[in-house]
PDB file of C-alpha atoms in Angstrom:
ATOM      1  CA  MET A 696       0.043   0.156  -0.311  1.00 91.00           C
ATOM      2  CA  ARG A 697       0.943   3.587  -1.266  1.00 96.00           C
ATOM      3  CA  LYS A 698       0.699   6.908   0.396  1.00 95.00           C
ATOM      4  CA  ALA A 699      -1.809   7.430  -2.460  1.00 95.00           C
ATOM      5  CA  ASP A 700      -3.843   4.368  -1.778  1.00 96.00           C
ATOM      6  CA  VAL A 701      -4.021   5.455   1.776  1.00 95.00           C
ATOM      7  CA  ILE A 702      -5.479   8.774   1.238  1.00 96.00           C
ATOM      8  CA  ALA A 703      -8.264   7.274  -0.707  1.00 96.00           C
ATOM      9  CA  GLY A 704      -8.910   4.566   1.790  1.00 96.00           C
ATOM     10  CA  ILE A 705      -9.665   7.750   4.194  1.00 96.00           C
ATOM     11  CA  THR A 706     -11.154   9.597   1.468  1.00 96.00           C
ATOM     12  CA  ALA A 707     -12.991   6.599   0.882  1.00 96.00           C
ATOM     13  CA  LYS A 708     -13.755   6.305   5.226  1.00 96.00           C
ATOM     14  CA  THR A 709     -14.926   9.732   6.214  1.00 94.00           C
ATOM     15  CA  GLY A 710     -16.417  11.570   2.665  1.00 94.00           C
ATOM     16  CA  LYS A 711     -14.101  14.156   2.867  1.00 94.00           C
ATOM     17  CA  GLU A 712     -12.511  15.483  -0.606  1.00 96.00           C
ATOM     18  CA  LYS A 713      -9.303  13.651  -2.023  1.00 96.00           C
ATOM     19  CA  LYS A 714      -6.791  16.981  -1.925  1.00 96.00           C
ATOM     20  CA  ALA A 715      -8.165  17.850   1.966  1.00 96.00           C
ATOM     21  CA  THR A 716      -7.688  14.444   2.982  1.00 96.00           C
ATOM     22  CA  GLU A 717      -3.943  14.403   1.424  1.00 97.00           C
ATOM     23  CA  THR A 718      -3.488  17.784   3.345  1.00 97.00           C
ATOM     24  CA  ILE A 719      -4.371  16.232   6.292  1.00 96.00           C
ATOM     25  CA  VAL A 720      -1.947  13.316   5.678  1.00 96.00           C
ATOM     26  CA  ASP A 721       0.884  15.646   5.032  1.00 97.00           C
ATOM     27  CA  ALA A 722       0.131  17.861   7.923  1.00 98.00           C
ATOM     28  CA  PHE A 723       0.276  14.317  10.347  1.00 97.00           C
ATOM     29  CA  PHE A 724       3.766  12.975   8.509  1.00 97.00           C
ATOM     30  CA  LYS A 725       5.643  16.560   8.775  1.00 98.00           C
ATOM     31  CA  VAL A 726       4.235  17.298  12.335  1.00 98.00           C
ATOM     32  CA  VAL A 727       5.921  13.036  13.439  1.00 97.00           C
ATOM     33  CA  GLN A 728       8.839  13.887  11.538  1.00 97.00           C
ATOM     34  CA  ALA A 729       9.590  17.582  13.403  1.00 98.00           C
ATOM     35  CA  SER A 730       8.848  15.692  16.674  1.00 97.00           C
ATOM     36  CA  LEU A 731      11.148  13.249  15.906  1.00 97.00           C
ATOM     37  CA  ILE A 732      14.527  15.992  14.703  1.00 96.00           C
ATOM     38  CA  ASN A 733      13.399  17.794  18.094  1.00 96.00           C
ATOM     39  CA  GLY A 734      14.387  14.550  19.883  1.00 94.00           C
ATOM     40  CA  GLU A 735      10.281  13.880  21.029  1.00 96.00           C
ATOM     41  CA  ASP A 736       8.300  10.039  20.682  1.00 97.00           C
ATOM     42  CA  VAL A 737       5.093  10.898  18.802  1.00 97.00           C
ATOM     43  CA  PHE A 738       2.560   8.013  21.184  1.00 97.00           C
ATOM     44  CA  VAL A 739      -1.156   7.521  19.364  1.00 96.00           C
ATOM     45  CA  ARG A 740      -2.947   5.155  21.702  1.00 95.00           C
ATOM     46  CA  GLY A 741      -4.246   2.054  19.770  1.00 93.00           C
ATOM     47  CA  PHE A 742      -1.582   2.430  17.121  1.00 96.00           C
ATOM     48  CA  GLY A 743       1.629   2.633  18.621  1.00 97.00           C
ATOM     49  CA  THR A 744       5.121   4.887  19.046  1.00 98.00           C
ATOM     50  CA  PHE A 745       7.040   7.206  16.582  1.00 98.00           C
ATOM     51  CA  LEU A 746      10.706   7.235  18.276  1.00 98.00           C
ATOM     52  CA  VAL A 747      13.701   7.638  17.013  1.00 97.00           C
ATOM     53  CA  LYS A 748      16.719   4.305  18.264  1.00 97.00           C
ATOM     54  CA  LYS A 749      20.129   4.717  18.718  1.00 96.00           C
ATOM     55  CA  ARG A 750      22.743   2.377  17.233  1.00 95.00           C
ATOM     56  CA  ALA A 751      25.851   1.847  18.912  1.00 96.00           C
ATOM     57  CA  ALA A 752      29.443   2.168  17.509  1.00 96.00           C
ATOM     58  CA  LYS A 753      30.465  -0.273  15.844  1.00 96.00           C
ATOM     59  CA  ILE A 754      33.329  -2.189  14.130  1.00 95.00           C
ATOM     60  CA  GLY A 755      32.392  -3.269  10.054  1.00 94.00           C
ATOM     61  CA  ARG A 756      34.660  -4.682   7.597  1.00 94.00           C
ATOM     62  CA  ASN A 757      35.176  -3.743   4.494  1.00 93.00           C
ATOM     63  CA  ILE A 758      35.162  -6.821   2.272  1.00 92.00           C
ATOM     64  CA  THR A 759      37.458  -5.458  -1.110  1.00 93.00           C
ATOM     65  CA  LYS A 760      39.971  -4.624   1.188  1.00 93.00           C
ATOM     66  CA  ASN A 761      39.435  -6.984   3.624  1.00 91.00           C
ATOM     67  CA  ILE A 762      40.001  -4.092   6.500  1.00 94.00           C
ATOM     68  CA  ALA A 763      37.852  -3.363   9.990  1.00 95.00           C
ATOM     69  CA  VAL A 764      36.140  -0.262   9.012  1.00 95.00           C
ATOM     70  CA  GLN A 765      34.477   2.156  12.604  1.00 95.00           C
ATOM     71  CA  ILE A 766      31.138   2.356  11.825  1.00 96.00           C
ATOM     72  CA  PRO A 767      30.132   5.683  14.311  1.00 96.00           C
ATOM     73  CA  GLU A 768      27.336   5.785  16.062  1.00 96.00           C
ATOM     74  CA  SER A 769      24.009   6.717  14.148  1.00 96.00           C
ATOM     75  CA  TYR A 770      20.335   7.644  15.023  1.00 96.00           C
ATOM     76  CA  ILE A 771      17.142   6.408  12.665  1.00 97.00           C
ATOM     77  CA  PRO A 772      13.557   6.771  13.081  1.00 97.00           C
ATOM     78  CA  ALA A 773      11.491   3.553  14.363  1.00 98.00           C
ATOM     79  CA  PHE A 774       8.059   2.474  14.802  1.00 97.00           C
ATOM     80  CA  ARG A 775       7.116   0.226  18.307  1.00 97.00           C
ATOM     81  CA  PRO A 776       3.413  -1.042  17.669  1.00 97.00           C
ATOM     82  CA  GLY A 777       0.938  -0.670  20.421  1.00 96.00           C
ATOM     83  CA  ASP A 778      -0.464  -3.988  21.920  1.00 95.00           C
ATOM     84  CA  GLU A 779      -3.885  -3.708  20.396  1.00 95.00           C
ATOM     85  CA  PHE A 780      -2.791  -3.100  16.983  1.00 95.00           C
ATOM     86  CA  LYS A 781      -0.474  -6.065  17.738  1.00 94.00           C
ATOM     87  CA  ASN A 782      -2.995  -8.601  18.537  1.00 94.00           C
ATOM     88  CA  LYS A 783      -5.648  -6.909  15.757  1.00 93.00           C
ATOM     89  CA  VAL A 784      -2.517  -7.853  12.949  1.00 92.00           C
ATOM     90  CA  LYS A 785      -1.748 -11.323  15.252  1.00 92.00           C
ATOM     91  CA  ALA A 786      -5.860 -12.169  15.457  1.00 91.00           C
ATOM     92  CA  ALA A 787      -5.828 -11.510  11.129  1.00 90.00           C
ATOM     93  CA  ALA A 788      -2.674 -13.364  10.206  1.00 87.00           C
ATOM     94  CA  ILE A 789      -4.598 -16.533  12.901  1.00 86.00           C
ATOM     95  CA  LYS A 790      -7.620 -16.344  10.543  1.00 83.00           C
ATOM     96  CA  SER A 791      -5.773 -15.809   7.149  1.00 80.00           C
ATOM     97  CA  LYS A 792      -4.085 -18.931   7.994  1.00 74.00           C
ATOM     98  CA  PHE A 793      -6.907 -21.042   9.273  1.00 62.00           C
ATOM     99  CA  ARG A 794      -8.191 -20.347   5.810  1.00 63.00           C
ATOM    100  CA  GLU A 795      -5.185 -21.615   3.993  1.00 64.00           C
ATOM    101  CA  ALA A 796      -5.106 -24.579   5.686  1.00 60.00           C
ATOM    102  CA  SER A 797      -8.401 -25.452   5.310  1.00 57.00           C
ATOM    103  CA  VAL A 798      -8.926 -24.431   1.568  1.00 51.00           C
TER     104      VAL A 798
END
């Protein structure tokens, strides 16, 4: 599913104009992005948390020269699904597997 599909789905559910929905979705992503840049997590009850994870420094290997390379620590955006969201996905996956097994 792409962003356009998300916008189309929201437009169908809400009955709002596509352009208005697109503006709202874009604004949501910009707010989440700005919050993460400022070091703030974004918690959406029943859905999950957008956060910044720290990746520790480590030693990598340049395979062409066969030498060790220091990889510095870095920070990446991440998403941690909430329990309610995980349970819904798990239940849907179980139903899907049950249907596949019965066919």
